């Protein structure tokens, strides 16, 4: 952990009893220059500053306790809505086939095997994080005019020590003009993939993420494949990741193909996106048409959690509505 | 048809006094099919002559001089009047004769043209060649959806008192409809075509129904020994193809099996191979039979589906409560050849060979 002189003191104020994974930078528009550590699961819904944890340390602070994606309540609702269709979760993968194995089982053994399959399915359905877009790095370390004109190409210096987390790695670029600057996020991702290749990720962006190719994928109903490739290729807080996810969700909403993502790990992210944009109508209608009344009511409940000031939320609180009543209060 | 050949009338005033010989007698002399040379297989294949009908295209009345006889060459009536005898001009007659010659040449060419026989397993063998569906039965039943394939054609000899070595053709043939019904039979006759026909029609009376798993492969691995032929068959997933002995590929295509691996070792006698194959395939245990026998669920686990259990068969009777005893080390007899291949100890030029997909 290299250069954290300034931020450590701030963090110690904030940490309290919450645990290290919930640390966030308080009231800063963009991270400190030395702070290459970006907290991964520190999402903020709808772009508002994450003040929920700070409220523990600062008493009498904001009454706007904006729920995040990673809250337990929100996560349970999203997991319930995603469903668990074993046949769909364990759909035959396109790989080299081997002949199947057969076992003779009693009813008890069969139930045990099914239970283990359900556990494995739950692991597969773990949702990828929903984060804010990362701020660009525009930091110059040194200006050496003396080197101008000596080289014709940029040089990228990467620290390849094995035990440093990738977010804290030093990657700097010496321009032909002599400036030594920090590498931008795209350059960082590329360099890290070159030296520490991750499976499923390519160094250069695959052409499938171009507009026309994405359109072809959408027309073939392969939204799940697009999202899986996107998760493998980009970092969760990069601009392309967020853009592609939003584009996919928009396309699903336009054509009403919500069922494609049900029982996949992307359903939670999609529901969160729609609730944040306040456009849950299509999803609600689809759920009602498929007779998933519980899911519909939990979607409305989620909406009320996020926007307790809306009219339908107030009505529901007055009537203490449940299930169908809740949906009706939302709809009318 | 015995047409009498005479010299063209019109020139010679006196007819020859030679006795009338029929075309059959003349050809019998020319071809010499019977004789000491033809017996006992001494005849050469290249010396065989073919009989040609010389009166084909002959019109009574056509002659070298080119006379037009109404009623023979030329229509009898023209405009309701009987025509008179006329003669063609020299040029016309030459033209007509040239046409006739050309026509005869074309007939000869057509006769000489050899129809290419469809290739079986290789150029000159009859193995793998299709004979079409078997002939319909006496009560009107047709076997149009059955296809027959020859597996082996062999010349066998028998010693008789009068002629000595007497040749006979023995054919092993398999029939199948691609949907599980298949059978095989041998037919023997002096002529090849008769032997094919006998075998084809006999095979339809000896059909086996072979159960297939999901219509593309067998239920489980089978290893059996029939007389001195050892066959080891393995179940394979979709898309694997038939990687087996060429006879087994032919028979599996007739049955409808599309993916299987089979290894034949020991004797390669075609009849024993076929008999062993049918015996092994008929004695398969389907999943339902296994479930009923053991009173337990038969559960399938596929690699591509992860840990998901798929129940393929449940017992029809009551379900057993106690589980099947499972040893840590399975009590199966290992095959040394397979172990060698798995360990990489086998040195063979044919390992990892890629062939065209079947």
XYZ file of C-alpha atoms in Angstrom:
690
model
C 0.000 0.000 0.000
C 2.175 2.831 -1.268
C 1.062 6.421 -1.169
C -1.818 6.819 1.140
C -0.535 9.388 3.590
C -3.368 11.820 3.278
C -6.312 9.556 2.724
C -5.553 7.168 5.589
C -6.472 9.711 8.183
C -9.706 10.487 6.404
C -10.547 6.835 6.087
C -9.987 6.141 9.730
C -12.609 8.760 10.465
C -15.109 7.085 8.260
C -14.469 3.421 8.753
C -15.984 2.915 12.151
C -17.421 -0.514 12.445
C -18.506 -0.946 8.900
C -15.551 -2.902 7.584
C -13.021 -1.989 4.956
C -15.069 -2.831 1.937
C -17.499 -0.013 2.502
C -14.984 2.823 2.516
C -15.749 5.783 0.325
C -14.157 9.141 -0.207
C -16.062 11.755 1.543
C -17.244 14.823 -0.253
C -14.618 14.770 -2.976
C -15.669 15.207 -6.546
C -12.757 13.151 -7.818
C -10.208 10.934 -6.074
C -6.846 12.142 -4.712
C -3.896 12.012 -7.090
C -2.158 9.385 -5.052
C -5.264 7.419 -4.426
C -5.152 4.712 -7.027
C -7.226 2.542 -4.793
C -10.762 2.789 -6.049
C -13.160 1.037 -3.762
C -14.888 -1.519 -5.939
C -18.064 -2.222 -4.054
C -18.716 1.339 -3.135
C -21.539 2.173 -5.508
C -23.797 5.155 -5.355
C -27.195 5.024 -6.881
C -28.374 7.841 -9.065
C -25.192 9.849 -8.745
C -25.759 11.203 -5.313
C -22.838 11.204 -2.894
C -22.629 8.142 -0.731
C -23.373 9.429 2.702
C -25.071 6.444 4.233
C -21.988 5.184 6.017
C -20.919 8.622 7.081
C -24.098 8.969 9.024
C -22.795 6.508 11.565
C -19.743 8.626 12.272
C -21.374 12.025 11.837
C -24.432 12.145 13.919
C -27.337 14.298 12.886
C -26.208 14.129 9.259
C -28.317 13.931 6.113
C -31.749 12.478 6.171
C -31.234 11.468 2.499
C -30.189 7.870 3.161
C -30.001 6.909 -0.506
C -30.103 3.094 -0.805
C -27.280 1.610 -2.860
C -27.147 -1.427 -5.066
C -25.263 -3.445 -2.468
C -27.714 -2.989 0.419
C -29.002 -6.248 1.790
C -32.622 -5.241 1.459
C -32.149 -4.220 -2.146
C -30.132 -7.354 -2.896
C -32.742 -9.693 -1.407
C -35.474 -8.057 -3.447
C -33.409 -8.291 -6.634
C -32.449 -11.916 -5.989
C -36.084 -12.811 -5.406
C -37.091 -11.130 -8.663
C -34.360 -12.841 -10.660
C -35.835 -16.240 -9.919
C -33.953 -19.524 -10.086
C -34.834 -21.576 -13.159
C -32.302 -24.424 -12.932
C -32.824 -25.460 -16.543
C -31.950 -21.974 -17.740
C -29.053 -21.406 -15.345
C -27.429 -24.698 -16.340
C -28.197 -24.463 -20.019
C -25.759 -26.634 -22.032
C -22.661 -24.523 -22.636
C -21.093 -24.543 -26.085
C -17.968 -26.565 -25.397
C -16.382 -29.850 -26.384
C -18.900 -32.545 -25.451
C -18.112 -35.627 -23.415
C -20.454 -38.581 -22.940
C -22.666 -38.144 -19.873
C -22.252 -40.157 -16.662
C -25.121 -41.987 -15.000
C -25.757 -42.621 -11.334
C -28.389 -44.650 -9.548
C -29.898 -42.563 -6.778
C -32.600 -42.826 -4.167
C -35.078 -40.003 -3.692
C -33.008 -38.618 -0.812
C -29.818 -38.608 -2.870
C -31.653 -36.947 -5.735
C -32.903 -34.194 -3.473
C -29.404 -33.726 -2.100
C -28.014 -33.427 -5.643
C -30.730 -30.914 -6.543
C -29.918 -28.892 -3.438
C -26.243 -28.801 -4.393
C -27.227 -27.711 -7.895
C -29.306 -24.895 -6.386
C -26.296 -23.765 -4.330
C -24.108 -23.763 -7.427
C -26.820 -21.829 -9.290
C -26.873 -19.190 -6.554
C -23.117 -18.741 -6.957
C -23.576 -18.378 -10.714
C -26.322 -15.800 -10.214
C -24.113 -13.473 -8.140
C -24.645 -10.042 -9.620
C -21.780 -8.035 -11.133
C -21.271 -4.698 -9.343
C -23.044 -1.534 -10.427
C -20.686 1.425 -9.993
C -20.470 5.041 -11.006
C -18.410 5.999 -13.986
C -14.765 6.506 -13.050
C -13.349 9.979 -13.334
C -10.563 10.398 -15.899
C -6.962 10.662 -14.708
C -5.259 13.831 -15.934
C -2.221 14.005 -13.766
C 1.196 15.202 -14.911
C 4.151 14.158 -12.800
C 6.962 16.025 -14.507
C 7.594 18.346 -17.438
C 11.011 17.817 -19.003
C 11.316 20.095 -21.993
C 14.881 18.913 -22.420
C 13.665 15.570 -23.768
C 11.463 17.074 -26.442
C 12.263 15.779 -29.901
C 14.518 12.927 -28.741
C 11.936 10.164 -29.193
C 9.177 9.627 -31.710
C 6.957 7.311 -29.684
C 5.343 7.272 -26.280
C 6.891 5.028 -23.638
C 4.710 3.331 -21.067
C 6.298 2.226 -17.807
C 4.357 -0.320 -15.787
C 5.135 -1.631 -12.342
C 4.856 -5.400 -12.692
C 5.448 -6.451 -9.095
C 3.199 -9.391 -8.516
C 1.692 -8.596 -5.172
C 0.254 -5.127 -5.841
C -3.478 -4.817 -6.472
C -4.089 -3.638 -10.037
C -5.827 -0.496 -8.906
C -2.733 0.653 -7.042
C -0.232 -0.101 -9.762
C 1.926 2.730 -11.084
C 1.595 3.096 -14.840
C 3.145 6.225 -16.276
C 3.617 7.467 -19.830
C 6.493 9.561 -21.182
C 5.223 11.525 -24.151
C 7.519 12.518 -27.067
C 7.082 16.081 -25.869
C 8.844 15.195 -22.634
C 5.898 15.185 -20.211
C 5.691 12.343 -17.724
C 2.061 11.745 -16.945
C -0.073 9.101 -15.329
C -1.608 6.648 -17.792
C -5.295 7.088 -18.529
C -7.785 4.409 -17.510
C -7.872 2.849 -20.981
C -4.085 2.675 -21.141
C -3.996 1.193 -17.652
C -6.465 -1.543 -18.533
C -4.568 -2.385 -21.695
C -1.205 -2.589 -19.945
C -2.518 -4.676 -17.091
C -4.070 -7.084 -19.566
C -0.733 -7.369 -21.409
C 1.286 -8.209 -18.306
C -1.339 -9.979 -16.242
C -3.740 -11.489 -18.737
C -7.172 -12.295 -17.434
C -9.159 -15.079 -19.026
C -11.852 -13.921 -21.412
C -10.400 -10.432 -21.743
C -8.676 -9.213 -24.910
C -6.022 -6.520 -25.034
C -7.785 -4.534 -27.735
C -11.526 -4.093 -27.619
C -13.247 -6.833 -29.658
C -15.247 -5.618 -32.657
C -18.406 -7.167 -31.286
C -18.837 -4.025 -29.202
C -19.241 -1.848 -32.281
C -22.696 -0.419 -32.893
C -23.713 -2.451 -35.904
C -22.497 -5.708 -34.396
C -24.354 -4.999 -31.170
C -27.485 -4.356 -33.201
C -27.068 -7.741 -34.873
C -26.698 -9.413 -31.481
C -29.820 -7.676 -30.208
C -31.800 -8.757 -33.234
C -30.735 -12.345 -32.522
C -31.917 -12.027 -28.902
C -28.400 -12.581 -27.563
C -28.458 -9.875 -24.916
C -27.135 -12.284 -22.276
C -24.063 -13.055 -24.387
C -23.425 -9.354 -24.951
C -23.586 -8.636 -21.238
C -21.355 -11.585 -20.328
C -18.726 -10.483 -22.844
C -18.957 -6.946 -21.545
C -18.425 -8.066 -17.942
C -15.406 -10.112 -19.007
C -13.848 -7.354 -21.113
C -14.339 -4.099 -19.230
C -13.944 -2.906 -15.647
C -17.264 -2.271 -13.859
C -16.650 1.418 -13.515
C -15.424 2.085 -17.046
C -17.428 4.197 -19.449
C -17.892 1.490 -22.084
C -19.152 -1.031 -19.528
C -21.830 1.344 -18.285
C -22.698 2.519 -21.793
C -23.114 -1.012 -23.162
C -25.164 -2.123 -20.184
C -27.461 0.865 -20.505
C -27.790 0.328 -24.244
C -28.704 -3.319 -23.709
C -31.262 -2.467 -21.062
C -32.801 0.158 -23.344
C -33.087 -2.354 -26.164
C -34.725 -4.881 -23.861
C -37.152 -2.261 -22.652
C -37.970 -1.184 -26.194
C -38.867 -4.709 -27.285
C -40.141 -5.977 -23.948
C -37.731 -8.908 -23.863
C -37.371 -8.926 -20.089
C -37.634 -12.679 -19.936
C -34.275 -13.089 -21.646
C -32.482 -11.899 -18.534
C -34.634 -13.657 -15.970
C -32.626 -16.340 -14.077
C -29.353 -14.722 -15.200
C -27.044 -12.607 -13.086
C -27.856 -9.463 -15.085
C -31.507 -9.191 -14.083
C -30.711 -7.348 -10.863
C -28.682 -4.722 -12.676
C -31.448 -4.237 -15.221
C -34.128 -3.832 -12.541
C -31.920 -1.366 -10.652
C -31.396 0.655 -13.853
C -35.118 0.890 -14.550
C -35.992 1.809 -10.990
C -33.381 4.559 -11.046
C -34.714 5.932 -14.324
C -38.260 5.645 -12.925
C -39.348 3.518 -15.902
C -40.637 0.330 -14.332
C -43.860 0.198 -16.380
C -42.671 -2.232 -19.034
C -41.135 -4.585 -16.512
C -44.225 -4.453 -14.290
C -46.533 -5.228 -17.186
C -44.348 -8.145 -18.248
C -44.340 -9.569 -14.737
C -48.091 -9.220 -14.371
C -48.663 -10.857 -17.737
C -46.557 -13.812 -16.664
C -48.510 -14.070 -13.404
C -45.490 -13.158 -11.256
C -47.461 -11.083 -8.791
C -44.892 -11.441 -5.996
C -42.157 -10.166 -8.268
C -44.302 -7.259 -9.366
C -45.056 -6.282 -5.784
C -41.390 -6.545 -4.798
C -40.483 -4.302 -7.756
C -42.943 -1.705 -6.550
C -41.580 -2.094 -3.029
C -38.065 -1.425 -4.342
C -39.334 1.660 -6.101
C -40.840 2.907 -2.864
C -37.576 2.270 -1.024
C -35.721 4.419 -3.522
C -38.312 7.152 -3.876
C -40.187 7.360 -0.571
C -41.340 10.856 -1.479
C -43.340 9.866 -4.517
C -47.109 9.964 -4.441
C -47.703 6.234 -4.723
C -45.214 5.586 -1.917
C -47.074 7.944 0.402
C -50.398 6.288 -0.417
C -49.012 2.840 0.119
C -47.589 3.824 3.475
C -50.946 5.195 4.555
C -52.837 2.109 3.564
C -50.032 -0.290 4.579
C -50.658 -2.082 1.311
C -49.346 -5.511 0.440
C -49.045 -7.467 -2.771
C -51.770 -6.639 -5.272
C -52.887 -3.590 -3.328
C -49.382 -2.244 -3.627
C -49.355 -2.691 -7.381
C -52.761 -1.129 -7.746
C -51.720 1.911 -5.750
C -48.716 2.296 -7.998
C -50.623 1.877 -11.208
C -53.574 4.169 -10.510
C -36.246 -63.285 -84.533
C -35.128 -65.196 -87.497
C -35.021 -62.991 -90.526
C -33.813 -64.598 -93.662
C -30.781 -62.926 -95.137
C -30.772 -62.862 -98.912
C -28.716 -61.141 -101.542
C -30.335 -57.971 -102.907
C -32.790 -58.875 -105.638
C -32.611 -56.987 -108.843
C -29.131 -57.918 -110.058
C -28.724 -61.650 -109.936
C -31.219 -63.628 -112.009
C -30.537 -66.871 -110.081
C -30.911 -67.324 -106.301
C -28.135 -69.118 -104.446
C -28.739 -72.706 -103.520
C -27.183 -72.331 -100.015
C -29.372 -73.672 -97.212
C -31.181 -71.010 -95.077
C -29.351 -70.443 -91.784
C -31.002 -68.533 -88.978
C -29.343 -65.652 -87.158
C -29.356 -67.649 -83.906
C -27.376 -70.450 -85.424
C -24.857 -68.065 -86.925
C -24.355 -66.181 -83.702
C -24.061 -69.395 -81.745
C -21.174 -70.297 -83.940
C -19.586 -66.885 -83.762
C -19.830 -66.306 -79.992
C -18.807 -69.807 -78.918
C -20.320 -69.528 -75.450
C -20.335 -73.228 -74.843
C -17.214 -75.197 -75.375
C -14.261 -76.479 -73.489
C -12.812 -72.990 -73.159
C -15.855 -71.594 -71.336
C -16.025 -74.388 -68.761
C -14.174 -74.371 -65.431
C -13.499 -70.674 -65.560
C -10.981 -70.903 -68.364
C -12.602 -68.159 -70.482
C -10.780 -64.826 -70.588
C -12.862 -61.746 -69.805
C -11.569 -59.804 -72.798
C -12.490 -62.512 -75.310
C -16.225 -62.252 -74.642
C -18.151 -61.181 -77.792
C -21.569 -59.550 -77.710
C -24.414 -60.431 -80.045
C -25.636 -57.635 -82.286
C -28.954 -57.526 -84.147
C -28.025 -56.809 -87.782
C -31.596 -56.245 -88.915
C -32.133 -53.296 -86.662
C -33.104 -50.254 -88.683
C -33.699 -52.313 -91.803
C -36.746 -51.260 -93.803
C -38.086 -53.705 -96.396
C -37.712 -51.944 -99.740
C -34.567 -49.910 -99.037
C -31.821 -50.955 -101.366
C -28.542 -49.830 -102.960
C -30.295 -48.579 -106.131
C -32.663 -46.334 -104.231
C -36.050 -47.396 -105.572
C -39.138 -45.999 -103.873
C -41.777 -48.671 -103.472
C -45.179 -47.262 -102.472
C -46.456 -49.251 -99.489
C -42.895 -50.133 -98.344
C -40.536 -47.131 -98.441
C -43.038 -44.478 -99.265
C -46.731 -44.009 -98.264
C -49.170 -45.847 -100.477
C -51.624 -43.051 -101.154
C -50.912 -39.443 -101.809
C -53.819 -37.062 -102.365
C -56.160 -40.045 -102.666
C -54.190 -41.476 -105.572
C -51.967 -44.525 -105.635
C -48.405 -43.565 -106.403
C -46.117 -45.154 -108.904
C -42.731 -46.735 -108.373
C -39.974 -44.129 -108.527
C -36.238 -43.897 -107.961
C -34.186 -41.498 -105.907
C -31.408 -39.481 -107.463
C -27.810 -40.462 -106.839
C -27.120 -37.617 -104.388
C -30.241 -38.332 -102.366
C -29.389 -42.009 -102.170
C -25.888 -41.193 -100.953
C -27.346 -38.937 -98.302
C -29.766 -41.591 -97.127
C -27.018 -44.183 -96.936
C -24.734 -41.832 -94.983
C -27.529 -41.198 -92.510
C -28.008 -44.900 -92.044
C -24.314 -45.419 -91.382
C -24.268 -42.631 -88.806
C -27.296 -44.085 -87.046
C -25.652 -47.499 -86.831
C -22.476 -45.992 -85.423
C -24.439 -44.199 -82.735
C -26.159 -47.407 -81.723
C -22.793 -49.109 -81.471
C -21.404 -46.330 -79.281
C -24.376 -46.482 -76.967
C -23.991 -50.234 -76.642
C -20.284 -49.950 -75.819
C -20.788 -47.232 -73.184
C -19.976 -48.598 -69.717
C -22.273 -47.434 -66.924
C -20.199 -46.506 -63.887
C -21.175 -48.523 -60.852
C -21.471 -46.579 -57.590
C -18.386 -46.914 -55.451
C -18.674 -48.742 -52.143
C -15.947 -48.734 -49.520
C -13.370 -48.603 -52.295
C -13.048 -48.899 -56.073
C -13.496 -52.544 -56.892
C -15.262 -53.961 -53.834
C -18.946 -54.641 -53.500
C -18.847 -53.754 -49.788
C -20.943 -50.722 -48.892
C -22.793 -50.696 -52.225
C -26.536 -50.131 -51.948
C -29.020 -52.504 -53.553
C -32.139 -50.412 -53.114
C -35.164 -51.517 -51.100
C -36.089 -55.204 -50.887
C -38.738 -56.546 -53.275
C -42.377 -56.381 -52.153
C -43.732 -59.480 -50.468
C -46.376 -61.921 -51.723
C -49.163 -60.301 -49.694
C -48.533 -56.861 -51.076
C -46.320 -55.486 -48.265
C -43.702 -53.014 -49.459
C -40.407 -52.209 -47.829
C -39.805 -48.836 -49.419
C -38.241 -47.233 -46.372
C -35.679 -50.021 -46.022
C -32.273 -49.703 -47.613
C -29.974 -52.662 -48.218
C -26.201 -52.558 -48.214
C -23.840 -55.328 -49.228
C -21.273 -56.223 -46.603
C -19.308 -58.985 -48.312
C -19.210 -60.784 -51.664
C -17.207 -63.970 -51.791
C -16.668 -66.690 -54.376
C -16.964 -70.056 -52.707
C -16.326 -73.363 -54.390
C -17.795 -76.809 -53.990
C -16.377 -79.983 -55.473
C -18.883 -81.972 -57.512
C -18.477 -85.316 -59.192
C -19.182 -84.210 -62.748
C -17.618 -80.776 -63.087
C -15.121 -80.722 -60.261
C -14.828 -77.192 -58.717
C -18.193 -75.522 -58.923
C -18.224 -71.809 -58.209
C -20.970 -70.195 -56.179
C -21.299 -66.576 -55.008
C -22.065 -65.939 -51.350
C -23.275 -62.457 -50.333
C -23.770 -61.021 -46.832
C -26.272 -58.186 -46.837
C -27.776 -55.920 -44.162
C -31.095 -54.052 -44.357
C -32.364 -51.245 -42.178
C -34.799 -48.347 -42.152
C -32.778 -45.864 -40.123
C -35.289 -45.918 -37.275
C -34.113 -48.887 -35.227
C -35.245 -51.855 -37.352
C -32.385 -53.722 -39.014
C -31.373 -57.218 -40.001
C -28.825 -59.196 -41.977
C -28.796 -62.378 -44.112
C -26.592 -64.322 -46.523
C -27.661 -65.407 -49.987
C -25.915 -67.905 -52.230
C -26.357 -68.482 -55.952
C -24.373 -69.194 -59.097
C -24.990 -65.739 -60.491
C -24.162 -62.562 -58.626
C -27.482 -60.799 -59.265
C -29.446 -63.822 -58.053
C -27.382 -64.000 -54.876
C -28.038 -60.275 -54.210
C -31.745 -60.751 -54.675
C -31.926 -63.825 -52.437
C -29.972 -62.171 -49.650
C -32.001 -58.945 -49.820
C -35.321 -60.673 -49.604
C -34.164 -63.016 -46.856
C -32.807 -60.233 -44.693
C -36.184 -58.527 -44.423
C -37.519 -61.611 -42.678
C -34.885 -61.466 -39.923
C -35.238 -57.992 -38.426
C -34.006 -56.879 -34.996
C -35.345 -53.770 -33.254
C -32.490 -51.915 -31.593
C -33.193 -49.371 -28.865
C -31.292 -46.120 -29.198
C -30.709 -43.356 -26.659
C -32.224 -40.105 -28.010
C -32.107 -41.653 -31.500
C -28.428 -41.023 -31.989
C -26.358 -43.384 -29.851
C -26.369 -46.499 -27.690
C -27.360 -46.507 -24.026
C -24.062 -47.572 -22.499
C -20.636 -48.973 -23.362
C -20.718 -52.560 -24.644
C -17.751 -54.888 -24.883
C -18.433 -58.390 -26.085
C -16.681 -61.356 -27.650
C -18.474 -63.322 -30.343
C -16.524 -66.466 -31.274
C -13.082 -65.008 -31.905
C -14.172 -61.440 -32.658
C -13.884 -58.865 -29.865
C -15.967 -55.715 -30.239
C -15.818 -52.771 -27.844
C -18.452 -50.058 -28.388
C -18.548 -46.716 -26.555
C -21.363 -44.235 -26.184
C -20.538 -40.782 -27.576
C -22.271 -37.379 -27.485
C -23.921 -35.703 -30.430
C -21.685 -34.573 -33.229
C -18.993 -37.202 -32.605
C -19.846 -39.274 -35.660
C -19.257 -42.966 -36.295
C -15.598 -43.778 -35.760
C -15.692 -47.521 -36.313
C -14.865 -50.351 -38.711
C -16.372 -49.571 -42.136
C -18.821 -52.466 -41.869
C -19.991 -51.237 -38.460
C -20.428 -47.735 -39.920
C -22.643 -49.150 -42.684
C -24.746 -51.168 -40.255
C -25.076 -48.279 -37.774
C -26.245 -45.974 -40.560
C -28.935 -48.534 -41.446
C -30.006 -48.780 -37.793
C -29.979 -45.020 -37.242
C -27.094 -44.692 -34.802
C -25.165 -41.511 -35.575
C -22.494 -41.220 -32.856
C -20.454 -44.130 -31.576
C -16.912 -45.359 -31.168
C -16.181 -49.041 -31.800
C -12.962 -51.041 -31.781
C -12.774 -54.496 -33.359
C -9.902 -56.750 -32.380
C -9.187 -60.418 -32.952
C -10.856 -62.031 -35.933
C -12.342 -59.765 -38.622
C -14.622 -62.376 -40.124
C -17.480 -60.333 -41.556
C -20.249 -62.765 -40.646
C -19.100 -63.127 -37.043
C -18.601 -59.373 -36.781
C -22.169 -58.731 -37.917
C -23.624 -61.440 -35.716
C -21.698 -60.180 -32.706
C -22.745 -56.583 -33.360
C -26.417 -57.402 -33.610
C -26.197 -59.659 -30.568
C -24.589 -56.904 -28.493
C -26.914 -54.146 -29.650
C -30.039 -56.216 -29.060
C -28.945 -57.042 -25.513
C -28.604 -53.394 -24.443
C -30.255 -52.409 -21.195
C -32.360 -49.293 -21.591
C -32.458 -46.723 -18.791
C -36.025 -47.679 -17.958
C -35.096 -51.355 -17.631
C -32.148 -50.463 -15.411
C -34.345 -48.301 -13.203
C -36.936 -51.056 -12.854
C -34.268 -53.636 -12.111
C -32.634 -51.573 -9.365
C -35.733 -49.655 -8.177
C -33.734 -46.417 -8.199
C -33.767 -43.220 -10.233
C -31.349 -43.163 -13.176
C -29.831 -39.678 -13.048
C -27.691 -38.200 -15.800
C -24.928 -35.668 -15.182
C -23.629 -33.755 -18.191
C -20.379 -31.778 -18.192
C -21.884 -28.963 -20.225
C -24.807 -28.583 -17.815
C -22.734 -28.276 -14.645
C -23.985 -30.006 -11.477
C -27.588 -30.193 -12.665
C -29.092 -33.700 -12.164
C -31.393 -34.831 -14.999
C -33.671 -37.749 -14.145
C -33.770 -39.952 -17.232
C -35.807 -42.876 -15.890
C -37.751 -43.629 -12.740
C -38.807 -47.119 -11.656
C -42.387 -48.003 -12.397
C -42.720 -49.976 -9.187
C -41.905 -48.750 -5.685
C -38.742 -46.757 -5.080
C -35.992 -48.284 -2.955
C -34.876 -46.378 0.108
C -31.381 -47.788 0.620
C -28.755 -46.384 -1.759
C -26.636 -48.374 -4.153
C -23.365 -49.435 -2.486
C -20.504 -47.581 -4.107
C -16.865 -48.552 -3.730
C -14.106 -46.001 -3.657
C -12.272 -47.897 -6.361
C -14.692 -49.149 -9.058
C -14.606 -52.887 -9.560
C -14.240 -52.926 -13.357
C -11.793 -54.835 -15.451
C -9.502 -52.368 -17.214
C -8.495 -52.790 -20.811
C -4.724 -52.695 -21.213
C -4.886 -51.034 -24.641
C -7.077 -48.269 -23.273
C -4.816 -47.775 -20.278
C -1.816 -47.479 -22.567
C -3.532 -44.866 -24.723
C -4.627 -42.911 -21.664
C -1.115 -42.949 -20.179
C 0.533 -42.051 -23.469
C 2.517 -45.258 -23.642
C 1.060 -46.369 -26.971
C 3.286 -45.787 -29.969
C 1.209 -45.982 -33.135
C 1.147 -44.017 -36.392
C -2.670 -44.083 -36.327
C -3.167 -42.249 -33.036
C -4.925 -38.923 -33.308
C -5.653 -39.461 -36.993
C -8.323 -37.128 -38.342
C -10.664 -38.435 -40.978
C -13.609 -36.916 -42.814
C -16.694 -36.757 -40.639
C -19.315 -39.468 -40.984
